[in-house]
Coordinates of C-alpha atoms in Angstrom, one line a residue:
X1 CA 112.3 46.0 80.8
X2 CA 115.2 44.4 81.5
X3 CA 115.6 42.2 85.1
X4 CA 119.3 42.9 86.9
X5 CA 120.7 40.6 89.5
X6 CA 124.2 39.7 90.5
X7 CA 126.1 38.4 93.3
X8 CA 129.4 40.5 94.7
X9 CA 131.0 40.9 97.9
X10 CA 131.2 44.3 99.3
X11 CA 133.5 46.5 101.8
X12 CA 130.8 48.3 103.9
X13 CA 130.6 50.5 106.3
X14 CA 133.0 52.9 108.8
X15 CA 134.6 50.6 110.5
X16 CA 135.1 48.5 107.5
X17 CA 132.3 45.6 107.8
X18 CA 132.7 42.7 104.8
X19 CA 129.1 41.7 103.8
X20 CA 128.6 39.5 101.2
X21 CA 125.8 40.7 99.1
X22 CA 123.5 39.3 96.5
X23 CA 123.5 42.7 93.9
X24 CA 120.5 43.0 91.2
X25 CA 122.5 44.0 88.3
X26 CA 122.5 44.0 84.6
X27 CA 122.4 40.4 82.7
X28 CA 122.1 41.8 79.2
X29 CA 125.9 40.9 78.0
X30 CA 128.6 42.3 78.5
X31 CA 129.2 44.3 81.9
X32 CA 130.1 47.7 79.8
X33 CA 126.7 47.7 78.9
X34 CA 125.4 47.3 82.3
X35 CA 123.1 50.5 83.1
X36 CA 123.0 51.6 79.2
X37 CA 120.6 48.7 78.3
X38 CA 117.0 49.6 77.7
X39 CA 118.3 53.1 75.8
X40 CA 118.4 53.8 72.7
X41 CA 116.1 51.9 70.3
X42 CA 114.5 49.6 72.9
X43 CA 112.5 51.5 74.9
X44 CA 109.3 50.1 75.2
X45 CA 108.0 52.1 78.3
X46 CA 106.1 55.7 77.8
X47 CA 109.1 57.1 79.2
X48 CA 110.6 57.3 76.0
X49 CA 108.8 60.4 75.6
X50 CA 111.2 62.6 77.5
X51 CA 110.3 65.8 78.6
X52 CA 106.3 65.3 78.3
X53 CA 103.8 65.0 81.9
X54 CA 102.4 63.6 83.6
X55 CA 103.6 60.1 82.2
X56 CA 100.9 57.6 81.5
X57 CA 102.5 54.2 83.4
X58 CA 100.9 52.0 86.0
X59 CA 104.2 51.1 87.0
X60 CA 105.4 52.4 90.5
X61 CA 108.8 53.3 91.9
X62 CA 111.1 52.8 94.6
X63 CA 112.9 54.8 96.5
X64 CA 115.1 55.3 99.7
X65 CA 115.9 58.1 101.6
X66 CA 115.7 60.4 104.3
X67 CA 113.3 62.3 104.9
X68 CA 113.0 65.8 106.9
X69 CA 112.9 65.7 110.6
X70 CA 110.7 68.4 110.4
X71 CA 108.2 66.8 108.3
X72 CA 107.5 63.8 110.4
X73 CA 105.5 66.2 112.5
X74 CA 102.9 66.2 110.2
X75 CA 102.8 62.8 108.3
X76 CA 105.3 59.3 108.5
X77 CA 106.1 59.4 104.8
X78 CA 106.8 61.7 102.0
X79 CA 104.0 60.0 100.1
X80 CA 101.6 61.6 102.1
X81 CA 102.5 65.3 102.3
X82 CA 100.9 67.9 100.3
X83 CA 104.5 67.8 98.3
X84 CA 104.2 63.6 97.9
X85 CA 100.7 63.7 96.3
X86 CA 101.6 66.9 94.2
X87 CA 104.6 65.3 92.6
X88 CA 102.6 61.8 91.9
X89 CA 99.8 64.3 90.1
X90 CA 102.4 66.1 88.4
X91 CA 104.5 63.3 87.1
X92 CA 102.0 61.0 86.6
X93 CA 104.5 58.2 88.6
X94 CA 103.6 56.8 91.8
X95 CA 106.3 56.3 94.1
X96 CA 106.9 53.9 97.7
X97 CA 109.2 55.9 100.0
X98 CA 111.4 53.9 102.9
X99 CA 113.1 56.6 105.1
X100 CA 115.9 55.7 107.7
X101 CA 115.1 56.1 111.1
X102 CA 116.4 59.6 112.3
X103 CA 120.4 59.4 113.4
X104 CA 119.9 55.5 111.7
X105 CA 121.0 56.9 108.2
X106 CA 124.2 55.2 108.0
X107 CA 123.9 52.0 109.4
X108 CA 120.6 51.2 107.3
X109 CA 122.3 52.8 104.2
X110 CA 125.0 49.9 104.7
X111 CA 122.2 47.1 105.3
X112 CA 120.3 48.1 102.3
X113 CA 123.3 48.1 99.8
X114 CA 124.0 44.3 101.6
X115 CA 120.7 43.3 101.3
X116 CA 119.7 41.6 97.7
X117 CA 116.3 44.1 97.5
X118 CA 117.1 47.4 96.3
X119 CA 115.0 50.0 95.3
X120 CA 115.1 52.0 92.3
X121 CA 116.5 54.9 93.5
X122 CA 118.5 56.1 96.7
X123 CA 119.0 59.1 97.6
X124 CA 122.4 59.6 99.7
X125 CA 126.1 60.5 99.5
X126 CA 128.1 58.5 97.4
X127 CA 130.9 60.4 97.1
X128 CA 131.8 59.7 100.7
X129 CA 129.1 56.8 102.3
X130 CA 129.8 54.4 100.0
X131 CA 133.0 53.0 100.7
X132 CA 135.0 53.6 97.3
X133 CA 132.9 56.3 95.9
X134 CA 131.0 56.3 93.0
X135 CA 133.2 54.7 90.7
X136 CA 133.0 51.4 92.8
X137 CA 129.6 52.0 93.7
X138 CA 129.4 51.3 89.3
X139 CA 132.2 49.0 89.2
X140 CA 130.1 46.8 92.3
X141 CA 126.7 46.7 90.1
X142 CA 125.0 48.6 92.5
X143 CA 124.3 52.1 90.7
X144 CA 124.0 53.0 86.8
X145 CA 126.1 55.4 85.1
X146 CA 123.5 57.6 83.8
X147 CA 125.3 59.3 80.7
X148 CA 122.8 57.7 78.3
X149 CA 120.1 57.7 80.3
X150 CA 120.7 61.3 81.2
X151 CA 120.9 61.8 76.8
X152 CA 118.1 60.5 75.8
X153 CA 115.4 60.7 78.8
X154 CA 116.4 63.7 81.1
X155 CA 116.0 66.4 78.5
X156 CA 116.1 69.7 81.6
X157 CA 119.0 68.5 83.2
X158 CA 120.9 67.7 80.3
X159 CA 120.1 71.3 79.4
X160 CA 121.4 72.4 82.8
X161 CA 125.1 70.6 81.9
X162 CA 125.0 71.8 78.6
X163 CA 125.1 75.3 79.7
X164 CA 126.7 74.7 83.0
X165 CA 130.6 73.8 82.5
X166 CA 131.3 74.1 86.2
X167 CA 128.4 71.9 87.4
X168 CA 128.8 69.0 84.1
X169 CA 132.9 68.4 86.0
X170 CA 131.1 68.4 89.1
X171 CA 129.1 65.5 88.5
X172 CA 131.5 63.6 87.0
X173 CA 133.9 60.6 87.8
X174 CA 137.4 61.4 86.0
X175 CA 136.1 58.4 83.9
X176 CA 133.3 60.5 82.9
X177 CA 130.5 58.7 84.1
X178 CA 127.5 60.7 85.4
X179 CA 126.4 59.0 88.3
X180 CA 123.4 60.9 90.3
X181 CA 120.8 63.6 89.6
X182 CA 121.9 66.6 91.8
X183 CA 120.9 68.8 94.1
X184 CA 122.4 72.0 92.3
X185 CA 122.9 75.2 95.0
X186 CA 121.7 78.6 94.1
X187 CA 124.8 80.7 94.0
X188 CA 123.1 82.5 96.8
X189 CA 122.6 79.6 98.9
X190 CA 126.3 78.7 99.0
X191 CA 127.3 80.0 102.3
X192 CA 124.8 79.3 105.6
X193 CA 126.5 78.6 108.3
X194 CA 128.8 80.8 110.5
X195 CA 129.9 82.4 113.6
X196 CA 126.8 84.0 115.5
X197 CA 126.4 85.9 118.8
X198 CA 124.1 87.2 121.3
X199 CA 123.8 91.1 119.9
X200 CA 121.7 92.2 123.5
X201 CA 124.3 91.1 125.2
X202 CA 127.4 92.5 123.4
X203 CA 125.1 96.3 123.3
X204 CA 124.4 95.5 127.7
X205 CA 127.9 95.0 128.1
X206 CA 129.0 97.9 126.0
X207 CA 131.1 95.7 123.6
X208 CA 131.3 95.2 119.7
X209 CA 130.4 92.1 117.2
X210 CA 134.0 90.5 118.1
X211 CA 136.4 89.7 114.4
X212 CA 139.7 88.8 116.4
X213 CA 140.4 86.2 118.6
X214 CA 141.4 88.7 121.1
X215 CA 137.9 90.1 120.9
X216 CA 136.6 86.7 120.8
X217 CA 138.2 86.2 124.2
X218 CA 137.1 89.2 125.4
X219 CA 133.9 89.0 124.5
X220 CA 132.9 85.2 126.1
X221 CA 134.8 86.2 129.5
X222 CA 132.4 89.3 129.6
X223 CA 129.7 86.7 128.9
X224 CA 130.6 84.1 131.6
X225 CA 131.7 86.8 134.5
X226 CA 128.5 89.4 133.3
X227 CA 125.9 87.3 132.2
X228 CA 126.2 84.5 134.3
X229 CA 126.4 82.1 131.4
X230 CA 127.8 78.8 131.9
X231 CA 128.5 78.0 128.2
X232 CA 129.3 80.9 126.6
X233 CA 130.5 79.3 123.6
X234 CA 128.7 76.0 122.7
X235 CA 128.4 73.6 119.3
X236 CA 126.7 71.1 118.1
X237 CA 128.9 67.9 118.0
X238 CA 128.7 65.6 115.1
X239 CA 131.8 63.5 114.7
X240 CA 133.4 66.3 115.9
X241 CA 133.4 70.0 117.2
X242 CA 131.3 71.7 114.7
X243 CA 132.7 74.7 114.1
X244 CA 133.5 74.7 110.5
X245 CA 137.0 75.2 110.9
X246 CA 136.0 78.9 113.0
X247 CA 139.0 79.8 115.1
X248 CA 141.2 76.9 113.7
X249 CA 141.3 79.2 110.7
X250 CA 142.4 81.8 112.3
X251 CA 146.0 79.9 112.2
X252 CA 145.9 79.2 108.7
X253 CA 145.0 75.4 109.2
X254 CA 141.7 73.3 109.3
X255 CA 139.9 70.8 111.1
X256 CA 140.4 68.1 107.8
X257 CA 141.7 68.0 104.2
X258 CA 142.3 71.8 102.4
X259 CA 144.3 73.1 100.1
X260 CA 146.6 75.4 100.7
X261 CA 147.9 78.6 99.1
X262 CA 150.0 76.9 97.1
X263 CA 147.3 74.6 95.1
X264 CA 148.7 71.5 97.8
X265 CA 146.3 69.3 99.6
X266 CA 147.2 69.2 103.6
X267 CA 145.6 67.3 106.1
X268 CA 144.7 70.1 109.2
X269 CA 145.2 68.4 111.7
X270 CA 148.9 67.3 111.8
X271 CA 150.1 70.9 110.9
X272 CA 152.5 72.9 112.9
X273 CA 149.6 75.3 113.4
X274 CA 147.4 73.4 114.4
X275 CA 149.1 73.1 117.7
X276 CA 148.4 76.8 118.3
X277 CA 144.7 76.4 117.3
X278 CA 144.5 73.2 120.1
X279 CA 146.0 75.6 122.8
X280 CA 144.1 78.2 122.8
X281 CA 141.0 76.4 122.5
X282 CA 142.1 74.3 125.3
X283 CA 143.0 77.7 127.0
X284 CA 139.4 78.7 126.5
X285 CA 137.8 75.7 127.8
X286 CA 140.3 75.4 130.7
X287 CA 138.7 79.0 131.6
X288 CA 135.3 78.1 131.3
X289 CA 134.2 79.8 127.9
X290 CA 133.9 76.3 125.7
X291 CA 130.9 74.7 127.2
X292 CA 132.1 71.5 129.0
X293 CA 129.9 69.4 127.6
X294 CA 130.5 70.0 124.2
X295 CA 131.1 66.7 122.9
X296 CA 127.6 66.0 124.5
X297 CA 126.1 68.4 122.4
X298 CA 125.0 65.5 120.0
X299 CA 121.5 66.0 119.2
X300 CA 119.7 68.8 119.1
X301 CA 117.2 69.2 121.6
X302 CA 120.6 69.7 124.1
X303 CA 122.4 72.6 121.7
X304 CA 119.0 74.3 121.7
X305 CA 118.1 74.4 125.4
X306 CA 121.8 76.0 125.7
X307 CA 121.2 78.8 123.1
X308 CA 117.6 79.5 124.5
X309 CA 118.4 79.4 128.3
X310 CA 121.0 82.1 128.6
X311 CA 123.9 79.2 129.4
X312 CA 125.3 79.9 126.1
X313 CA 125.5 83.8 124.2
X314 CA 127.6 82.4 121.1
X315 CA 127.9 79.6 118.8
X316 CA 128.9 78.3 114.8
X317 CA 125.0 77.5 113.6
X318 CA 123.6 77.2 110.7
X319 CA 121.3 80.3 109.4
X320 CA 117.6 78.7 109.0
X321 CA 118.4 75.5 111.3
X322 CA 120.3 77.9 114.0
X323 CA 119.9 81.2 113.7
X324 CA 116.2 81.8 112.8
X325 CA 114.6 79.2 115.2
X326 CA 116.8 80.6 118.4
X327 CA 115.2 84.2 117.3
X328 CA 111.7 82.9 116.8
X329 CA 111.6 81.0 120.4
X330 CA 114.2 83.3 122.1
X331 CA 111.9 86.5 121.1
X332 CA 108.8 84.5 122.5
X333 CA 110.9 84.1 125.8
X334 CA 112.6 88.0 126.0
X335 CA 111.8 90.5 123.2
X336 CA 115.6 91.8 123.4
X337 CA 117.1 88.6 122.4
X338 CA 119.0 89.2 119.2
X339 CA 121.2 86.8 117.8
X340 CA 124.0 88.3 115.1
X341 CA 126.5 87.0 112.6
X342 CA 129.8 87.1 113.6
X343 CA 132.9 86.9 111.0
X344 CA 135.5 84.0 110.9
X345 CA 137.8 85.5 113.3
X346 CA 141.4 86.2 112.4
X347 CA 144.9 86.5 114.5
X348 CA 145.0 89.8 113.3
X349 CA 142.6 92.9 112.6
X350 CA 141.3 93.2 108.7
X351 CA 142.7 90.4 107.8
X352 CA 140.5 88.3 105.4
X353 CA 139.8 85.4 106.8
X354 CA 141.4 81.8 105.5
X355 CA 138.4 79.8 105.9
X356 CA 134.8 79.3 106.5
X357 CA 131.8 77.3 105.4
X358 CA 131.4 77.6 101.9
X359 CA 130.0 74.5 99.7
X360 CA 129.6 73.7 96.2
X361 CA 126.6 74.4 93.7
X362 CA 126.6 70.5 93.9
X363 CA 125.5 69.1 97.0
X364 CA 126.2 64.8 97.0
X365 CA 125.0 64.3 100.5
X366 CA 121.0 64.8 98.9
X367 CA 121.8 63.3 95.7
X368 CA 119.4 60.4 93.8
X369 CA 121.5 57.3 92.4
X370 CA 119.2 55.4 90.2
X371 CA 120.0 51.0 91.1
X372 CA 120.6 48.4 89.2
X373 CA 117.8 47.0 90.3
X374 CA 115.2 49.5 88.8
X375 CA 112.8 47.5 86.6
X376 CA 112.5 50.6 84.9
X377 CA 115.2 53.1 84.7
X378 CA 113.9 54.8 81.8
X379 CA 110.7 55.7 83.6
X380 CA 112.6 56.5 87.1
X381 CA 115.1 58.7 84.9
X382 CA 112.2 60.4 83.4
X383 CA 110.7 60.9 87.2
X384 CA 114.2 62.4 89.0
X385 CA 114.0 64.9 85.2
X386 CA 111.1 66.7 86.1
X387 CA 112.4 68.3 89.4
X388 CA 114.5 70.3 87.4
X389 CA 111.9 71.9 84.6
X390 CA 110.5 75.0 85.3
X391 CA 107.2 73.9 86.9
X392 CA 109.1 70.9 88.9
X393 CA 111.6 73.7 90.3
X394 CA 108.4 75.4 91.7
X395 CA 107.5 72.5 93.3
X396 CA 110.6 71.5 95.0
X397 CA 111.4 75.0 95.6
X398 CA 107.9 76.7 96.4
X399 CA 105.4 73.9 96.7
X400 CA 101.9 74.4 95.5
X401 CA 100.7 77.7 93.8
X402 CA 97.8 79.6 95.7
X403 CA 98.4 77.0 98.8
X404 CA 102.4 77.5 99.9
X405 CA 103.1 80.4 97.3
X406 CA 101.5 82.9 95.5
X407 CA 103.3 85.1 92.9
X408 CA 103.9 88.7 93.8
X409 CA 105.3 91.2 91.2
X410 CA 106.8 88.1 89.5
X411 CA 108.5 86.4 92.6
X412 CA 106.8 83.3 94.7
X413 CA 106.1 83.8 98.1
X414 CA 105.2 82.2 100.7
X415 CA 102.1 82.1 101.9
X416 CA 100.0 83.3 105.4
X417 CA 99.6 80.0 106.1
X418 CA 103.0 78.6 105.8
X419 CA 104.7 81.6 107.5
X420 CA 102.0 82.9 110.1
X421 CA 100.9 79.0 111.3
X422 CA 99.8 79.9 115.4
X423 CA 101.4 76.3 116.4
X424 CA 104.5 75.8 113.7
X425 CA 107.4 77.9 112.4
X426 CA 107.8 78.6 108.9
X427 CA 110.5 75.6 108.5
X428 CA 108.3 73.2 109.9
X429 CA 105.3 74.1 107.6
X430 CA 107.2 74.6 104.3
X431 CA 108.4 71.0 104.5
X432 CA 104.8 70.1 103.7
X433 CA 105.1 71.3 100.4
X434 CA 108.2 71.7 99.1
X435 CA 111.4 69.5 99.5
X436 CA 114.3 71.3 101.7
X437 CA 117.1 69.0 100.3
X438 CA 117.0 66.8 97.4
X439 CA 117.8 66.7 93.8
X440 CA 116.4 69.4 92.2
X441 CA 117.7 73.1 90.6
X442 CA 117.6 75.5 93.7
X443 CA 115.9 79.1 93.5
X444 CA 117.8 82.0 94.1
X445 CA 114.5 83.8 95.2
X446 CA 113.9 81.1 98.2
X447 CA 114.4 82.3 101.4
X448 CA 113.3 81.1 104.9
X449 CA 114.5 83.9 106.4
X450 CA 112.3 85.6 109.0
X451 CA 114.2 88.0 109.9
X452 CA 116.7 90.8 108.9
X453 CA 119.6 89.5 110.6
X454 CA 119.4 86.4 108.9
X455 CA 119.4 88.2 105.3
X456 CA 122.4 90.3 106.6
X457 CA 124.7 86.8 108.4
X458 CA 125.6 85.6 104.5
X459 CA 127.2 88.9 103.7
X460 CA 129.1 88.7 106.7
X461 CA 130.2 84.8 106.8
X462 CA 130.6 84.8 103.0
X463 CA 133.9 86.6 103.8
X464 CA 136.8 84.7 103.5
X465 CA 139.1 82.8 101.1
X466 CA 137.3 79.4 101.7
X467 CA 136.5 79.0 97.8
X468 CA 140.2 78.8 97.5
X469 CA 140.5 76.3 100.5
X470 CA 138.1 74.0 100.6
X471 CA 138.5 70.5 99.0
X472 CA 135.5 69.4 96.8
X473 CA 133.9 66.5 98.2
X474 CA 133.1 65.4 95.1
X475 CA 136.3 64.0 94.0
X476 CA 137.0 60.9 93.2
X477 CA 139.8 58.8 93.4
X478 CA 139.6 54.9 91.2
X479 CA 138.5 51.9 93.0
X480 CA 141.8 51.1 94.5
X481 CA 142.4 54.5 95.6
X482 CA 139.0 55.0 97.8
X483 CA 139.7 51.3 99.4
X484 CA 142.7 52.7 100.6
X485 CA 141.1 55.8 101.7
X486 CA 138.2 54.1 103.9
X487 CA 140.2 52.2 105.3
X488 CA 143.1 54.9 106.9
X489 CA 140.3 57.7 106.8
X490 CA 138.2 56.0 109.4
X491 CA 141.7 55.0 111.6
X492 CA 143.1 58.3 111.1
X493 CA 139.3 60.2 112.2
X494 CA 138.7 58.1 115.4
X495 CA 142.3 58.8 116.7
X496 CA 142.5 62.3 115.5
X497 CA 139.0 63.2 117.2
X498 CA 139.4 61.3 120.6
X499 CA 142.9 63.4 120.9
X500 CA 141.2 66.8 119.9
X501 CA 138.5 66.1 122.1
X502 CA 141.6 65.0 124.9
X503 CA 143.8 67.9 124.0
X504 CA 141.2 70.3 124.6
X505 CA 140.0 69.0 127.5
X506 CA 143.2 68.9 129.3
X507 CA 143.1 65.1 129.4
X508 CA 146.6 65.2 127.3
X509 CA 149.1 67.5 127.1
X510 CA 150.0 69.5 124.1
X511 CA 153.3 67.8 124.3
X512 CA 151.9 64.9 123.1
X513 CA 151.1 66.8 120.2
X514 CA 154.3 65.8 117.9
X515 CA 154.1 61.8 119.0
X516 CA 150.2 62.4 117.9
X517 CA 151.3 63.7 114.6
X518 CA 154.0 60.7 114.2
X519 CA 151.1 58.4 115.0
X520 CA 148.5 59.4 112.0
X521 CA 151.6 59.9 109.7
X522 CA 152.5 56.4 110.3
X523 CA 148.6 55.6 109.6
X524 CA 149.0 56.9 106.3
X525 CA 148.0 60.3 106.1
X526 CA 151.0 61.2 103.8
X527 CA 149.2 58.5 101.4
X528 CA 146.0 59.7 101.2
X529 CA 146.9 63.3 101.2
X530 CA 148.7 61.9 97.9
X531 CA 146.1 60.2 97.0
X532 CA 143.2 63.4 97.4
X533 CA 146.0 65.8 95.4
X534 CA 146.1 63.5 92.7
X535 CA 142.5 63.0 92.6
X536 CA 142.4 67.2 92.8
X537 CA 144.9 67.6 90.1
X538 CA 142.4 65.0 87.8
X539 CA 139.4 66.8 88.4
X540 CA 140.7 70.1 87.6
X541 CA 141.6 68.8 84.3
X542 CA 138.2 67.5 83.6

């Protein structure tokens, strides 16, 4: 196969580092054929066999990328999990994982694209990590454009885009270069996050599942005065209050880019609205029911001592993650303690609400780039394929047949040993086996639900307009466009979170609020507001 290397200089990072880089990159000719070299008539790997495993190759592959915190209880690398060794077997490839440090992500995703020793494949987010997206993530030699490779060697998920309209624009640049192998969303698994509350306490106190804001009020002074709680509304904070744009929505605004009504991209946090979504927040925390600490809420060991101590009765958590851990240790702790799903409240009763968390079919934050430093992209093409064929889907999804899953009137499920462990819960055992995040085709019938109030949340926080409202993160503006982007973007989120975090806390007063709007206007919000509605209006011509 062919050897890539290059040199380039780079833009990295959030706070805009220059690195000069030595890139591997494609020396076949011309730079158009960078990444479409070795297809076509010159493969000279067993790969060329698409569609056929396990692959017979003594070749091994790199590749980067995080891997579950969950899983690091059991073993240091993928490689050696039940799932690792399955997938080698399977495939017939061996693969070297490097994972990030926990919370390091970022900063060693920046030092690896530097560095002049990539590995074949990287799975991350470059839609939004890389600075300049995918486009200059191609244009920079650093990733391949995969439309041949994708042709001629990835025979399932070719299928998948064949019959998938929706998903093919998705993965897309507006150039039409395919640029990752996704991780594709059930259209079940679209919503999981929301709103949730302490049900024992709302049925002690004689009160309802609040929907209002009023109710909301209601409902965490009744916590604080009643139950003694010192938080009664906490978050996890990462980069910001994580809410998911609950009770900012409520005024028809959010927390970052959306489109409005109209079809328009607005930036959130300098509308008129928004104002009225700082105040009463800041009302709220002034009186005690927004934990104090929430912007110290940063890891997770703090936002679950909260939930499990009584100091908190309500939060915006996430349905496995959140929801189902609190109920598996708070049940341990009192047999009473329930935890519900709230809606996205709303200003006014019945009303639908504006916004929520709802995401894509395509998730880029878990999705595999293959380098152009991979000695073999045929073969590492070949390897990403088989997680979406019907027995690689299992395995991703499932993990191994009569170990993590057995069939049961047609449908997988999970084992005794997976969900009845004595020492672990079900989400630490199932990352053994199967891959929680990554590229691969997502099944419907998955759940790691244990119980009933986690089947019912998604019915309640799938309720709102947010498929109209929330911008795609998989949009991408040219070259020259993202530059700009990074560079005002990570001005214009350092000032506007230090002032939300300020405003709230009663550290600035609201009538600050139009000289703070002046000030990220005149950091160029207008421009890439502009900049994100013309990338919009692009891909929904795709």
């Amino acid at each position: 196969m062919k050897k890539y290397s290059k040199k380039k200089t780079i833009g990295i990072a959030v706070s805009v580092v220059v690195a000069s880089a030595s890139m591997l990159t494609a020396c076949s000719g011309s730079k158009e054929n960078a990444g479409q070299t070795g297809t076509g008539n010159s493969i000279t790997t067993p790969a060329a066999e698409a569609g056929k495993y396990p692959v017979n190759t003594t070749e091994t592959l790199t590749s980067w990328e995080q891997i579950n915190n969950n899983l690091l209880t059991f073993v240091p690398n993928l490689a050696d999990s039940p799932f690792g060794k399955q997938l080698e077997k399977d495939t017939g490839i061996k693969v070297k994982y490097s994972h990030p440090a926990d919370g390091q992500s970022k900063e060693q995703f920046n030092l690896l694209i530097a560095s002049n020793n990539l590995p074949d494949v990287i799975e991350y987010d470059w839609n939004n990590a890389y600075p300049g997206g995918p486009e200059k993530a191609i244009a920079d030699k650093v990733i391949l454009p995969l439309n041949d490779l994708i042709d001629k060697q990835a025979p399932n998920l070719k299928k998948l885009l064949q019959q998938d309209k929706e998903l093919d624009k998705m993965l897309k640049t507006d150039s039409g270069k395919y640029y990752v192998f996704p991780m594709i969303r059930p259209d079940n698994g679209l919503v999981f996050r929301g709103p949730m509350i302490r049900k024992d306490w709302l049925d002690e106190l004689n009160l309802q599942v609040p929907t209002t804001i009023d109710e909301w009020y209601t409902v965490l002074k009744a916590f604080k005065e009643k139950k003694g709680a010192t938080a009664p509304f906490t978050a996890q904070y990462s980069n910001e209050f994580n809410v998911q744009d609950a009770f900012i929505g409520a005024y028809h605004t959010a927390n970052r880019y959306y489109v409005d009504d109209q079809g328009k991209v607005r930036y959130g946090p300098i509308d008129p609205q928004f104002k009225d979504a700082l105040s009463l927040l800041r009302q709220w925390y002034a009186e005690g029911l927004i934990d104090k600490d929430f912007a110290l809420n940063t890891d997770s060991k703090a936002y679950d001592s909260k939930m499990l101590s009584n100091a908190s009765g309500a939060t915006v958590g996430l349905l496995s993650g959140g929801m189902g851990k609190w109920m598996e240790s708070g049940k341990k702790q009192d047999p009473k303690f329930q935890l519900v799903a709230a809606p996205y409240p709303t200003l006014k009763k019945g009303e639908r609400a504006f916004i929520g968390q709802r995401d894509f079919k395509f998730n880029p934050i878990a999705s595999k780039a293959v380098t152009t430093a991979a000695k073999d992209p045929e073969l590492a093409v070949k390897w990403l394929d088989y997680a979406y064929s019907e027995k690689g889907s299992m395995l991703f999804n499932f993990g191994i047949e009569g170990e993590s899953y057995t069939m049961k009137d047609g449908k997988p499920t999970f084992t005794d040993k997976i969900t009845k462990d004595p020492k672990y819960n079900l989400q630490q055992m199932v990352t053994q086996y199967t891959k929680p995040n990554g590229p691969f085709l997502g099944d419907a019938r998955k759940s790691f639900n244990t119980f009933k109030e986690q089947d019912d949340a998604v019915g309640v926080w799938e309720q709102t307009d947010a498929a109209k409202h929330v911008l795609p993160l998989f949009i991408t503006p040219t070259v020259d466009e993202s530059k700009e982007v990074a560079k005002i973007n990570t001005a214009i989120a350092s000032y506007k979170e230090e002032m939300f975090v300020k405003f709230v806390m009663g550290k600035e007063p609201l009538d600050k609020f139009d000289d703070y709007v002046k000030r990220i206007k005149e950091m160029g919000s207008d421009k890439v507001t502009k900049i994100y509605q013309d990338a919009y209006d692009r891909y929904n011509k795709r």
